[in-house]
Backbone as ProteinMPNN parsed JSONL, in Angstrom:
{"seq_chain_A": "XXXXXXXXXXXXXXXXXXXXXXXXXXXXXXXXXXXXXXXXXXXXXXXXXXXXXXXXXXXXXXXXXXXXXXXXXXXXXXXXXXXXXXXXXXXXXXXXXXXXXXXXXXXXXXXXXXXXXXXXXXXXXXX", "coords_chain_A": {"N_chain_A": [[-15.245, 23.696, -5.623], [-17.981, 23.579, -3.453], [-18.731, 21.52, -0.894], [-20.059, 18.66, 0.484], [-21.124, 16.447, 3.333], [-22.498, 12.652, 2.993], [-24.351, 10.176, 3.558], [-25.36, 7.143, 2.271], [-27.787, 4.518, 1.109], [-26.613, 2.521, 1.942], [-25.61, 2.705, 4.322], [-22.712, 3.728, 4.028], [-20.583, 6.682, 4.664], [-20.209, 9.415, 2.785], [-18.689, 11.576, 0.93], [-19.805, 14.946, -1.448], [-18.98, 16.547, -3.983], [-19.698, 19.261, -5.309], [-19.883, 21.39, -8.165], [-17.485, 20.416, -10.55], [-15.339, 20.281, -12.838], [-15.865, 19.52, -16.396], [-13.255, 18.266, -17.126], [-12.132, 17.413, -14.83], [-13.568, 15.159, -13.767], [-13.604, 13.629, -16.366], [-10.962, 12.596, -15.633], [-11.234, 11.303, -13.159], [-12.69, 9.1, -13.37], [-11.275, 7.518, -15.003], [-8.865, 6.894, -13.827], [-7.776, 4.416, -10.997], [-6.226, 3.717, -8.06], [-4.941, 2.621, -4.969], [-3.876, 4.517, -3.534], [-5.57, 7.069, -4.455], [-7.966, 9.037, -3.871], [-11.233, 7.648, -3.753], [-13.565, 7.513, -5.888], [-16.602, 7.078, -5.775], [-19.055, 7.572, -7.344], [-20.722, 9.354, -9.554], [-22.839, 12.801, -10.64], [-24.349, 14.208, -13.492], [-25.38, 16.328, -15.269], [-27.261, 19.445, -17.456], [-26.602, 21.605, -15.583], [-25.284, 21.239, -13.522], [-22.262, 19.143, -12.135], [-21.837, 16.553, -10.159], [-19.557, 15.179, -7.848], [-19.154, 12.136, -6.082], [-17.278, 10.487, -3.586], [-15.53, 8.408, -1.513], [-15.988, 8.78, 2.152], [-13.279, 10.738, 3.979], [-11.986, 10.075, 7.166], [-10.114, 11.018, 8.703], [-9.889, 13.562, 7.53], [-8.3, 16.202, 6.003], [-4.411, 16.467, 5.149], [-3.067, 18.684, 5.787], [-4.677, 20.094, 7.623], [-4.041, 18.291, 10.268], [-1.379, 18.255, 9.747], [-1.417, 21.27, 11.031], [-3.011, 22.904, 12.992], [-2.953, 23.555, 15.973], [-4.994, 21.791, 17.802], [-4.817, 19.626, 17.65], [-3.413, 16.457, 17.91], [-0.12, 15.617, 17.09], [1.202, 14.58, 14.069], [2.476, 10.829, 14.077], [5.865, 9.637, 13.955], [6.29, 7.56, 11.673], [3.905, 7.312, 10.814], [3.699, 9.634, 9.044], [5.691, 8.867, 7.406], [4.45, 7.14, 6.14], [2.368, 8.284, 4.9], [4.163, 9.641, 3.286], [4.864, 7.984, 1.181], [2.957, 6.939, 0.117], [1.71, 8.896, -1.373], [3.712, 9.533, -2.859], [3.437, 7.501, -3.979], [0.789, 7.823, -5.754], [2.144, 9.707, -7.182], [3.782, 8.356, -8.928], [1.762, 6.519, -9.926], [-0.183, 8.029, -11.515], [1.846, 9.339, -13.296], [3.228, 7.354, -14.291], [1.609, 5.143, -15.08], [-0.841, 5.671, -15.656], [-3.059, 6.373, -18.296], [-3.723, 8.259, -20.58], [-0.596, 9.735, -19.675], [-0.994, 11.404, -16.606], [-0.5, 14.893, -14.914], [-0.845, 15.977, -12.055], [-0.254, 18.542, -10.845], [-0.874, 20.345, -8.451], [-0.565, 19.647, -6.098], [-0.522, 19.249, -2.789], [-0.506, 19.703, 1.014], [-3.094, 20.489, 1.256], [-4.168, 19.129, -0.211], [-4.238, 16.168, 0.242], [-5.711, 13.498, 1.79], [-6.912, 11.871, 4.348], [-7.632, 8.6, 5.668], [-9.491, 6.82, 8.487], [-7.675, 4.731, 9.149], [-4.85, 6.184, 8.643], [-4.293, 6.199, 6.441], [-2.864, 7.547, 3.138], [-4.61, 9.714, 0.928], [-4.574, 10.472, -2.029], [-6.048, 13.704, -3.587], [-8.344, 16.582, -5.478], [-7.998, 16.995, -7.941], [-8.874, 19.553, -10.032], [-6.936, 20.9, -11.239], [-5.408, 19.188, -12.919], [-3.916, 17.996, -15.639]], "CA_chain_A": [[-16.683, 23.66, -5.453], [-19.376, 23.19, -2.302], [-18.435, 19.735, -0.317], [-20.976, 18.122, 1.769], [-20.733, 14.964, 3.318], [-23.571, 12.561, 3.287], [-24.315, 8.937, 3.884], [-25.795, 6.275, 1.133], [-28.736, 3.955, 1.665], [-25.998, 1.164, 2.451], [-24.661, 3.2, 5.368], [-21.414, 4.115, 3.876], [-20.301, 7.475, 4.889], [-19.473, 9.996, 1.606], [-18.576, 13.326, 0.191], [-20.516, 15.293, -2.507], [-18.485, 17.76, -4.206], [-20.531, 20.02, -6.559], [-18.768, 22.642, -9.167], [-16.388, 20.214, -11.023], [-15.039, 20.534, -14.44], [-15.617, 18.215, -17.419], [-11.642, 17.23, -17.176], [-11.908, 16.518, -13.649], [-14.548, 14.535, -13.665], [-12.69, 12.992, -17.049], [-9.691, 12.02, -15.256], [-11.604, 10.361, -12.171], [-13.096, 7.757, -14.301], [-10.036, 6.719, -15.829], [-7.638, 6.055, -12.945], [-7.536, 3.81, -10.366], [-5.002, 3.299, -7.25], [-5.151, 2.547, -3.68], [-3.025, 5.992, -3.009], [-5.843, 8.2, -4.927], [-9.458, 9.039, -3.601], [-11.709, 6.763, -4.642], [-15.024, 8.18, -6.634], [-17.889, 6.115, -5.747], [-19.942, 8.074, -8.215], [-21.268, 10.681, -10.033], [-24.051, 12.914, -11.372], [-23.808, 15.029, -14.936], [-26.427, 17.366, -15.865], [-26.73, 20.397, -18.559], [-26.171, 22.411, -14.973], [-24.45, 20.608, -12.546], [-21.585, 18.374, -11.891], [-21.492, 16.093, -8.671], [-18.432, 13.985, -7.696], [-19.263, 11.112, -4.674], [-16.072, 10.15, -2.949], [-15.748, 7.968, 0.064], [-15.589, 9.99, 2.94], [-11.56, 10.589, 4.581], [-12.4, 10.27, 8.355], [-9.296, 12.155, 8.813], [-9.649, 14.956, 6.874], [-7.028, 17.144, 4.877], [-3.386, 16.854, 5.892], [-3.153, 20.32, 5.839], [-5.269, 20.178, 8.809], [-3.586, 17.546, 11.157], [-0.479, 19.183, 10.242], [-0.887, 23.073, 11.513], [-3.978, 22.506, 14.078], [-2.243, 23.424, 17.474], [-5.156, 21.296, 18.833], [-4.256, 18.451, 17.258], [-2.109, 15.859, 18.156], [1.075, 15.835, 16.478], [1.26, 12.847, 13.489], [3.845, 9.731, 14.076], [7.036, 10.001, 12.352], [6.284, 6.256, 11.379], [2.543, 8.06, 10.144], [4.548, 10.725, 8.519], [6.545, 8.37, 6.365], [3.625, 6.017, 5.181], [1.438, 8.955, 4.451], [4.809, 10.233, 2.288], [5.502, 7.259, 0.569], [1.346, 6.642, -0.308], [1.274, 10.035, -1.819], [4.706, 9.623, -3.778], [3.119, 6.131, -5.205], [-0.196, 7.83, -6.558], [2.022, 10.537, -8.413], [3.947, 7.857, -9.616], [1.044, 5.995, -10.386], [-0.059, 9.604, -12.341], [3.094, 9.461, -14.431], [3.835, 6.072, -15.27], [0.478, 3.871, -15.303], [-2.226, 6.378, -16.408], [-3.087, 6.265, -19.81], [-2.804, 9.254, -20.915], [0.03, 9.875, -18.605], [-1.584, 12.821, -16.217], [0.024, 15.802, -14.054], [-1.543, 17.184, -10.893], [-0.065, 20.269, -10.665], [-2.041, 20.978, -7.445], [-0.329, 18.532, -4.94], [0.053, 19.994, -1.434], [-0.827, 19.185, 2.154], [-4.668, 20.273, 1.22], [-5.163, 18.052, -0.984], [-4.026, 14.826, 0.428], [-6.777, 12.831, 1.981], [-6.677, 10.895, 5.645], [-8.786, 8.107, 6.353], [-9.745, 6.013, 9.761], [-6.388, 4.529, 9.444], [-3.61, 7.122, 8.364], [-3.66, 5.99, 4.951], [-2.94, 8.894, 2.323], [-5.055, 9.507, -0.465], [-4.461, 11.841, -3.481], [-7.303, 14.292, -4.097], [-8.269, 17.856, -5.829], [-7.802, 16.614, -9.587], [-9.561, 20.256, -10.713], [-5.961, 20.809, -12.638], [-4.767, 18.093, -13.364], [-3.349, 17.878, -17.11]], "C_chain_A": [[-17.086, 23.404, -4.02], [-18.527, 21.476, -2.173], [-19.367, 19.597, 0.43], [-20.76, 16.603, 1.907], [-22.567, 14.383, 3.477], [-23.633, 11.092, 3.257], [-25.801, 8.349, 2.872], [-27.122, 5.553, 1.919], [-28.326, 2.804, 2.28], [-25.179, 1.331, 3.525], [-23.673, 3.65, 5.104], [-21.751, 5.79, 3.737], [-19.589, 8.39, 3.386], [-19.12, 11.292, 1.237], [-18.867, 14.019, -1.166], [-19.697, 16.222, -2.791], [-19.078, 18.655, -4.956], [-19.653, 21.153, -7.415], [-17.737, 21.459, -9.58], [-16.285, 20.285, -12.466], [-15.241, 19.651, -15.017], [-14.399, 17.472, -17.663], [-11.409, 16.553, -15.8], [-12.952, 15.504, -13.357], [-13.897, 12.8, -15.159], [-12.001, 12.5, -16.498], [-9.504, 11.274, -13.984], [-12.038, 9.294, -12.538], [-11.877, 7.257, -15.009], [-8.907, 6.11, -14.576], [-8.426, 5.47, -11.083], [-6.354, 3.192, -9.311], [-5.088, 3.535, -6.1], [-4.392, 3.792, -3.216], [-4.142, 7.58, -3.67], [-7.308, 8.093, -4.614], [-10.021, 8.247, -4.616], [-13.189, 7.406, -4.615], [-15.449, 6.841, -6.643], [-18.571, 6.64, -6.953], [-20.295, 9.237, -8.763], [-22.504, 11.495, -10.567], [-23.621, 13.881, -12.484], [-24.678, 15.344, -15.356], [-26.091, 18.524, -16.79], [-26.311, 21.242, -17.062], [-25.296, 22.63, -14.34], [-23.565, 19.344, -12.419], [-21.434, 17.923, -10.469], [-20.644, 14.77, -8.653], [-18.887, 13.244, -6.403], [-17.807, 10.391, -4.682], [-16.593, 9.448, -1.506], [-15.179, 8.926, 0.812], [-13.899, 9.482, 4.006], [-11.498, 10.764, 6.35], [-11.191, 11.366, 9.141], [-8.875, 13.051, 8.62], [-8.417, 14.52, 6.185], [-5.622, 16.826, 5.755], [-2.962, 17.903, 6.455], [-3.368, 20.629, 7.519], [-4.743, 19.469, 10.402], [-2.282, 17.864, 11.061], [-0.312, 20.545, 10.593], [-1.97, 22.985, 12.274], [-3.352, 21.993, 15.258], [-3.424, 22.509, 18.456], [-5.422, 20.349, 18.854], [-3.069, 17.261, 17.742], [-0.999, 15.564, 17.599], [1.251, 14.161, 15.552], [2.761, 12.327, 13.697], [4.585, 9.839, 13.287], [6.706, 8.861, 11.469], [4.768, 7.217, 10.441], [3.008, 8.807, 8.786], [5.471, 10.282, 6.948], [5.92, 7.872, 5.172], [2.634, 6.888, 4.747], [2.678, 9.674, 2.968], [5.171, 8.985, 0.991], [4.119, 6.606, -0.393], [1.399, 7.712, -1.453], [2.25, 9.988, -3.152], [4.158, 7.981, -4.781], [1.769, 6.787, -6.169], [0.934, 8.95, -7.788], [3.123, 9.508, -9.26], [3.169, 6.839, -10.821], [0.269, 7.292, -11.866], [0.766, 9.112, -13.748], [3.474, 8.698, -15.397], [2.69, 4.708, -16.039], [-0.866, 4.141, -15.941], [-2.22, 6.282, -17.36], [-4.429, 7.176, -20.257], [-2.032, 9.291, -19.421], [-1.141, 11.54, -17.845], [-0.922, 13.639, -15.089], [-0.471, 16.554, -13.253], [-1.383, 18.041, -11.119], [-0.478, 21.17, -9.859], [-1.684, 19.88, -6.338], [0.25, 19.238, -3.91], [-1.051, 19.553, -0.254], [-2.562, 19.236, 1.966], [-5.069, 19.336, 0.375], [-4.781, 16.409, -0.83], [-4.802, 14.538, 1.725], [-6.234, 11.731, 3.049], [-7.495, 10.06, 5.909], [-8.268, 7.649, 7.854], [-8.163, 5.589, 10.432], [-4.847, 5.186, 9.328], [-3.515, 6.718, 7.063], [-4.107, 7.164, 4.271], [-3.427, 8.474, 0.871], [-5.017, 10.728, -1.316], [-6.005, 12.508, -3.685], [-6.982, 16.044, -4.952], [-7.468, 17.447, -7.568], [-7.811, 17.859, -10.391], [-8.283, 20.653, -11.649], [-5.401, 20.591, -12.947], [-4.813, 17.858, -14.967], [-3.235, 16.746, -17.474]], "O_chain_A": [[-16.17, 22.879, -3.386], [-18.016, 20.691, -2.971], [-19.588, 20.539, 1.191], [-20.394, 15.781, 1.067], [-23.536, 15.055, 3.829], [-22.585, 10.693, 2.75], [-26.895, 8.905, 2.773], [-27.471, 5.882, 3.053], [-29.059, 2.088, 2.962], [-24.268, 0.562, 3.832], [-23.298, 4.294, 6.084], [-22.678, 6.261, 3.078], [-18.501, 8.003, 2.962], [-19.96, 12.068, 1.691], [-18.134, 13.658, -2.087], [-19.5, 16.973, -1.837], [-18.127, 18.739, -5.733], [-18.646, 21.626, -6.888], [-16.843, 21.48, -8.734], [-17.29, 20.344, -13.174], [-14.909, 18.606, -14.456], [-14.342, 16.375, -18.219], [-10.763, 15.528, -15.584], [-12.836, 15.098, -12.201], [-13.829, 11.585, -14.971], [-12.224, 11.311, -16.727], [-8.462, 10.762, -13.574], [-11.676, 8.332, -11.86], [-12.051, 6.235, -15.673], [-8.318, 5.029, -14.586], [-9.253, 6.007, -10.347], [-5.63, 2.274, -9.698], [-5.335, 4.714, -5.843], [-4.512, 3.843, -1.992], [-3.803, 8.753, -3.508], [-7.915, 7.116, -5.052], [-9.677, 8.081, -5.786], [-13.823, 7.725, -3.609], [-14.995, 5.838, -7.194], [-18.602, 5.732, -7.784], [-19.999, 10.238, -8.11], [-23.356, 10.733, -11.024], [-22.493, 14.365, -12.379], [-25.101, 14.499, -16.145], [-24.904, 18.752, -17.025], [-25.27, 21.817, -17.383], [-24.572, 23.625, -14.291], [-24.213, 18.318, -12.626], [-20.988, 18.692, -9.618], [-20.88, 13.691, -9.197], [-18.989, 14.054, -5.481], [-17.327, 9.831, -5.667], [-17.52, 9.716, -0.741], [-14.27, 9.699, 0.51], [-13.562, 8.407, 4.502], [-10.857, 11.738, 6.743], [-11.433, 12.265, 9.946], [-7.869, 13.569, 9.103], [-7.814, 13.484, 5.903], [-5.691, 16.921, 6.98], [-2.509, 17.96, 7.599], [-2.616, 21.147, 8.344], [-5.002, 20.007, 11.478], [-1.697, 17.853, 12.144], [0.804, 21.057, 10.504], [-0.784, 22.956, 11.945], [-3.164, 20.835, 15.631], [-3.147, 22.362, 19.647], [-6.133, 19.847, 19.725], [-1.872, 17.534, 17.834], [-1.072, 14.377, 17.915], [1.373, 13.039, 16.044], [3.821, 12.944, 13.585], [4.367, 10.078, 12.099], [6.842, 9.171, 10.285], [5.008, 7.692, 9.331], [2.639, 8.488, 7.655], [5.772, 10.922, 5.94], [6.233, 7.914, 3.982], [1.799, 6.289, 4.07], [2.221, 10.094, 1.905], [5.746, 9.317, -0.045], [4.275, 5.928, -1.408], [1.084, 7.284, -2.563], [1.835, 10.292, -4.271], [4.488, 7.603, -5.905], [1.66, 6.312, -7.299], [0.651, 9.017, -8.984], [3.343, 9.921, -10.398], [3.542, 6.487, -11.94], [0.414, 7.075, -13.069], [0.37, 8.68, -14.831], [3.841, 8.858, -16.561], [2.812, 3.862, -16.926], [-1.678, 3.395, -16.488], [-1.086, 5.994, -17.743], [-5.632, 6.914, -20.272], [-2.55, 9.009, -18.34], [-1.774, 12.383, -18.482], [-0.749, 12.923, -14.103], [-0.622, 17.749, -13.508], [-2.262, 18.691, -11.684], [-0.56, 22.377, -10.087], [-2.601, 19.3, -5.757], [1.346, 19.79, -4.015], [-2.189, 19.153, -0.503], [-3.281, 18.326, 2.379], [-6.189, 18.834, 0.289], [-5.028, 15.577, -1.703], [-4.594, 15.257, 2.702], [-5.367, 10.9, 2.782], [-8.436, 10.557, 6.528], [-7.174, 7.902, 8.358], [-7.635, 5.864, 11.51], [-3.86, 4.697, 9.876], [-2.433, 6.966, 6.53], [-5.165, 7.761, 4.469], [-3.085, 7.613, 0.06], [-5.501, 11.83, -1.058], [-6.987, 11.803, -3.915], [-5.885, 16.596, -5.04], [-6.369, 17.826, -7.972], [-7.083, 17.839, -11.384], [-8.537, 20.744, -12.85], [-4.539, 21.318, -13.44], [-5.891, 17.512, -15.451], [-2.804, 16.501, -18.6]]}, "name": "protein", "num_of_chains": 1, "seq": "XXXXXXXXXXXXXXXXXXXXXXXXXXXXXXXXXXXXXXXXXXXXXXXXXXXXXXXXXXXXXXXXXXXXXXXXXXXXXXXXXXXXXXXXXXXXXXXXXXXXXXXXXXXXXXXXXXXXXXXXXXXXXXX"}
């Protein structure tokens, strides 16, 4: 779906996603884990679906890895962004209830904030 970013009445910085499915939207309300975007909120109409996410000041990985005009991430960066990412799909597997399966995990959809910490995103088909 459409992303826009947009900022709250309490200053915090966010991202609107519009177009999401009734399972992804399902399966953001149920889990919880410092390795997986965190949904501030939502809206649910007969038309429209809108997901609010805090916003990832660092973008997509995707992006900070193949962006020649980028600076090249720390191997030390590199590790703790791999080892963040490998705890949410463990978190996924073993702690969810229903267990649940991305099936959509790749450099775009893992989430950079301020500090290099990696966050899991892109739920849309997730099982």
């Amino acid at each position: 779906g459409n992303v826009f970013r947009g900022t709250l009445q309490d200053g915090r910085v966010v991202v609107i996603k519009k177009k999401v499915s009734e399972l992804e939207l399902d399966i953001l309300l149920r889990i919880r884990s410092a390795s997986i975007v965190n949904l501030v909120g939502f809206s649910s109409d007969a038309q429209q679906k809108c997901l609010v996410f805090d916003y990832m000041h660092l973008g997509r990985l995707s992006r900070r890895l193949f962006d020649d005009t980028l600076p090249p991430i720390s191997w030390g960066n590199r590790l703790r962004i791999a080892l963040q990412i490998s705890r949410a799909v463990e978190y996924l597997h073993t702690y969810a209830e229903p267990h649940i399966v991305h099936l959509n995990i790749s450099a775009e959809n893992v989430l950079l904030d301020g500090s290099w910490n990696a966050k899991l995103s892109g739920f849309g088909r997730a099982q």
